[in-house]
Each structure stands twice: as structure tokens, then as C-alpha cells.
Amino acid sequence: MHGTTVLAVRRSGQTAFAADGQVTMGEVVVKHTARKVRWLYHHRVLAGIAGSVADAQALMDRFEAKLEATSGNLRRAAVEFAKDWRTDRILRHLNALMLVADHDTLLLVAGDGNVLEPDTGAIGIGSGGVYAQAAAQALLQHTSLSAREIAEAALRIASQLCIYTNDHITVEVIEPAE
């Protein structure tokens, strides 16, 4: 997947999503300040998506409808959504990956029907996702930085390595439940 990087980091009850702002069409950068992370379901769920803009919007809207139908049950909504994504004639052709999280859960949702919970406190998607994830895992192991600080630092590192990732970074945070 070219043209985006989204990273989710969990630490000490805090979950941070960071995404770059670059949008490319072929070999041309057409936008530097896109927002690729969005709040869903009454500001309780964070979602980040890597894929084309039209596909991303369609998938986000469908996922939010699943959240509404399951009264915000993130795991159930993700599984139901992944089933639809895989079996629906139109949706299964959409090329994207999603990261979704609430206070308790962090998931990767894919169009092939997979719903995965990362073993570590970090997961990245998109063209720079592996760079950002590797940086975040190192920072999780060797620093006491917050999830937000790690997510932002890891995205900056990815932006120095991946030509499809820029350093205009958006960070959104789910604070620990009280």
C-alpha cells in the first residue's frame, strides 16, 4: 500500500494513533495535510485507514454503521465488518487496511477477513507502517515515553525512511479509562 502511514501505540492505558498527511497519486504528492485518523461512535473509538481516499471513506462509513448496530462493541463490530468486507461483491475489491481502538482493545481489520490484535503495544499499516512499528517497538522497550510521544517519534522516523510518508503528523489519543 503506497501513500500513507498509520501507527497505533498502547502504553499504560493510553492509546495513540499517529498518521502522516501525505497523499500521492502515482509519483506525485497531491496533498500534504490529509487527516487519516478519525473518531467514531460518539468519540469512543479511533480508526485509522491506509488505502485510497474513496475506499477509506466508504469503509469508515460502513464500520461506523457496524459500531452503531453493536452499541459500540468494538470486537463484535470488527468481526461483523470483516465478514461483510470479505463477502460483499463491492467491498471485497476495496484495497485498504484499518486500525481501530477503544479503551480496551486495539485491532487490525483487513479485507481478507482477518481481525488481529497485536502481541506488542504497537502496530502500523500503510507504506511506512513497518518502519513506524519497528521504531515504536524499540521505543516501547527502551524508553519511558508515553504512547503519544512514541507514536509521534516513530512516525517522524518512518517519514525519514519511506518516500510515501511525510512529517505532517496528526496524533489522536484515547486516554486511560477512569
Coordinates of C-alpha atoms in Angstrom, one line a residue:
M1 CA 0.0 0.0 0.0
H2 CA 1.5 3.3 -1.1
G3 CA 0.9 6.7 0.2
T4 CA 0.1 6.5 3.8
T5 CA 1.4 5.5 7.3
V6 CA -0.8 5.0 10.3
L7 CA 0.5 3.8 13.6
A8 CA -1.2 2.8 16.9
V9 CA 0.7 2.6 20.2
R10 CA -0.6 1.4 23.6
R11 CA 1.1 2.1 26.9
S12 CA -0.1 2.5 30.4
G13 CA -3.8 2.5 29.4
Q14 CA -3.2 5.3 26.8
T15 CA -3.7 4.5 23.1
A16 CA -2.3 6.9 20.5
F17 CA -2.9 6.9 16.8
A18 CA -0.5 8.8 14.5
A19 CA -0.7 9.3 10.8
D20 CA 1.2 11.2 8.2
G21 CA -0.6 13.7 6.0
Q22 CA 0.8 12.8 2.5
V23 CA -1.5 11.8 -0.3
T24 CA 0.1 10.7 -3.5
M25 CA -1.2 9.9 -7.0
G26 CA 1.3 7.8 -8.7
E27 CA 4.7 9.5 -8.2
V28 CA 3.2 12.9 -7.4
V29 CA 2.4 14.3 -3.9
V30 CA -1.0 16.0 -4.2
K31 CA -1.7 16.8 -0.6
H32 CA 0.5 17.2 2.5
T33 CA -2.1 17.7 5.3
A34 CA -4.7 14.9 5.0
R35 CA -6.3 13.6 8.1
K36 CA -6.2 9.8 8.1
V37 CA -7.3 9.2 11.7
R38 CA -10.9 9.7 12.7
W39 CA -13.1 9.5 15.8
L40 CA -16.1 7.2 15.6
Y41 CA -19.0 6.1 17.7
H42 CA -19.6 9.2 20.0
H43 CA -15.9 9.9 20.2
R44 CA -15.2 6.5 21.9
V45 CA -13.4 4.7 19.0
L46 CA -10.4 5.8 17.0
A47 CA -9.9 4.5 13.5
G48 CA -7.0 4.9 11.0
I49 CA -7.0 3.6 7.5
A50 CA -4.5 3.0 4.8
G51 CA -5.8 2.9 1.2
S52 CA -7.3 5.1 -1.4
V53 CA -9.4 8.1 -0.2
A54 CA -12.7 6.9 -1.7
D55 CA -12.1 3.3 -0.4
A56 CA -11.2 4.7 3.0
Q57 CA -14.3 6.8 3.3
A58 CA -16.6 4.0 2.2
L59 CA -15.0 1.6 4.7
M60 CA -15.1 4.1 7.6
D61 CA -18.8 4.8 7.0
R62 CA -19.6 1.1 6.9
F63 CA -17.5 0.4 10.0
E64 CA -19.2 3.2 11.9
A65 CA -22.6 1.7 11.0
K66 CA -21.4 -1.6 12.5
L67 CA -20.4 0.1 15.7
E68 CA -23.9 1.7 15.9
A69 CA -25.5 -1.7 15.3
T70 CA -23.5 -3.3 18.0
S71 CA -23.9 -0.5 20.5
G72 CA -20.1 0.2 20.4
N73 CA -18.9 -3.3 20.9
L74 CA -15.6 -2.9 19.1
R75 CA -14.7 -6.6 18.8
R76 CA -18.1 -7.7 17.5
A77 CA -18.3 -4.7 15.1
A78 CA -14.9 -5.5 13.7
V79 CA -15.7 -9.2 13.2
E80 CA -19.0 -8.4 11.5
F81 CA -17.4 -5.8 9.4
A82 CA -14.6 -8.0 8.3
K83 CA -17.1 -10.7 7.3
D84 CA -19.0 -8.1 5.2
W85 CA -15.8 -6.8 3.7
R86 CA -14.7 -10.2 2.6
T87 CA -18.0 -11.4 1.2
D88 CA -19.6 -8.3 -0.3
R89 CA -19.1 -8.1 -4.0
I90 CA -18.2 -4.4 -4.0
L91 CA -16.4 -4.1 -0.7
R92 CA -14.1 -7.1 -1.3
H93 CA -12.5 -5.1 -4.1
L94 CA -11.6 -2.2 -1.9
N95 CA -7.9 -2.1 -1.1
A96 CA -7.2 -0.9 2.4
L97 CA -6.3 -1.8 6.0
M98 CA -7.9 -0.4 9.2
L99 CA -6.7 0.1 12.7
V100 CA -9.4 0.5 15.3
A101 CA -9.2 1.0 19.1
D102 CA -11.2 1.9 22.1
H103 CA -10.2 2.0 25.8
D104 CA -9.7 -1.8 26.0
T105 CA -9.0 -3.1 22.5
L106 CA -6.7 -2.4 19.6
L107 CA -7.4 -4.3 16.3
L108 CA -6.2 -4.6 12.7
V109 CA -9.1 -5.2 10.4
A110 CA -8.4 -6.4 6.8
G111 CA -10.5 -7.1 3.7
D112 CA -9.4 -10.7 3.7
G113 CA -11.5 -11.4 6.8
N114 CA -8.7 -11.1 9.3
V115 CA -9.2 -9.3 12.6
L116 CA -5.9 -9.3 14.6
E117 CA -4.9 -8.0 18.0
P118 CA -1.2 -7.1 18.1
D119 CA 1.0 -9.0 20.5
T120 CA 3.1 -5.9 21.2
G121 CA 1.9 -2.4 22.1
A122 CA 2.4 -1.1 18.5
I123 CA 1.1 -1.8 15.1
G124 CA 1.5 0.1 11.8
I125 CA -0.2 -0.1 8.4
G126 CA 0.5 1.5 5.0
S127 CA 3.7 2.0 3.1
G128 CA 5.6 3.3 6.1
G129 CA 3.8 1.1 8.6
V130 CA 6.6 -1.4 9.2
Y131 CA 9.2 1.4 9.7
A132 CA 6.9 3.2 12.2
Q133 CA 6.1 -0.1 14.0
A134 CA 9.7 -1.1 14.3
A135 CA 10.6 2.3 15.7
A136 CA 7.7 2.2 18.2
Q137 CA 8.6 -1.2 19.4
A138 CA 12.1 -0.1 20.1
L139 CA 10.9 3.0 21.9
L140 CA 8.4 0.9 24.0
Q141 CA 11.2 -1.4 25.1
H142 CA 13.9 1.2 25.8
T143 CA 12.2 4.4 26.9
S144 CA 9.6 5.5 29.3
L145 CA 7.9 7.8 26.8
S146 CA 4.1 8.0 26.7
A147 CA 2.1 6.3 23.9
R148 CA 1.6 9.7 22.3
E149 CA 5.3 10.6 22.4
I150 CA 6.2 7.2 21.0
A151 CA 3.7 7.4 18.2
E152 CA 4.8 10.8 17.1
A153 CA 8.6 10.0 17.3
A154 CA 8.1 6.7 15.4
L155 CA 6.1 8.5 12.6
R156 CA 9.0 11.0 12.3
I157 CA 11.4 8.1 11.9
A158 CA 9.2 6.5 9.3
S159 CA 9.0 9.8 7.4
Q160 CA 12.7 9.8 7.0
L161 CA 12.7 6.3 5.5
C162 CA 9.6 6.0 3.4
I163 CA 9.1 8.3 0.4
Y164 CA 5.3 7.9 0.7
T165 CA 5.3 9.2 4.3
N166 CA 5.7 12.9 5.3
D167 CA 6.3 14.6 8.6
H168 CA 3.0 16.4 8.8
I169 CA 1.7 14.2 11.6
T170 CA -1.7 14.0 13.2
V171 CA -1.9 12.4 16.6
E172 CA -5.1 11.4 18.4
V173 CA -5.2 9.8 21.9
I174 CA -7.6 7.7 23.9
E175 CA -6.8 8.5 27.5
P176 CA -6.9 5.7 30.1
A177 CA -10.4 4.8 31.4
E178 CA -11.2 6.2 34.8

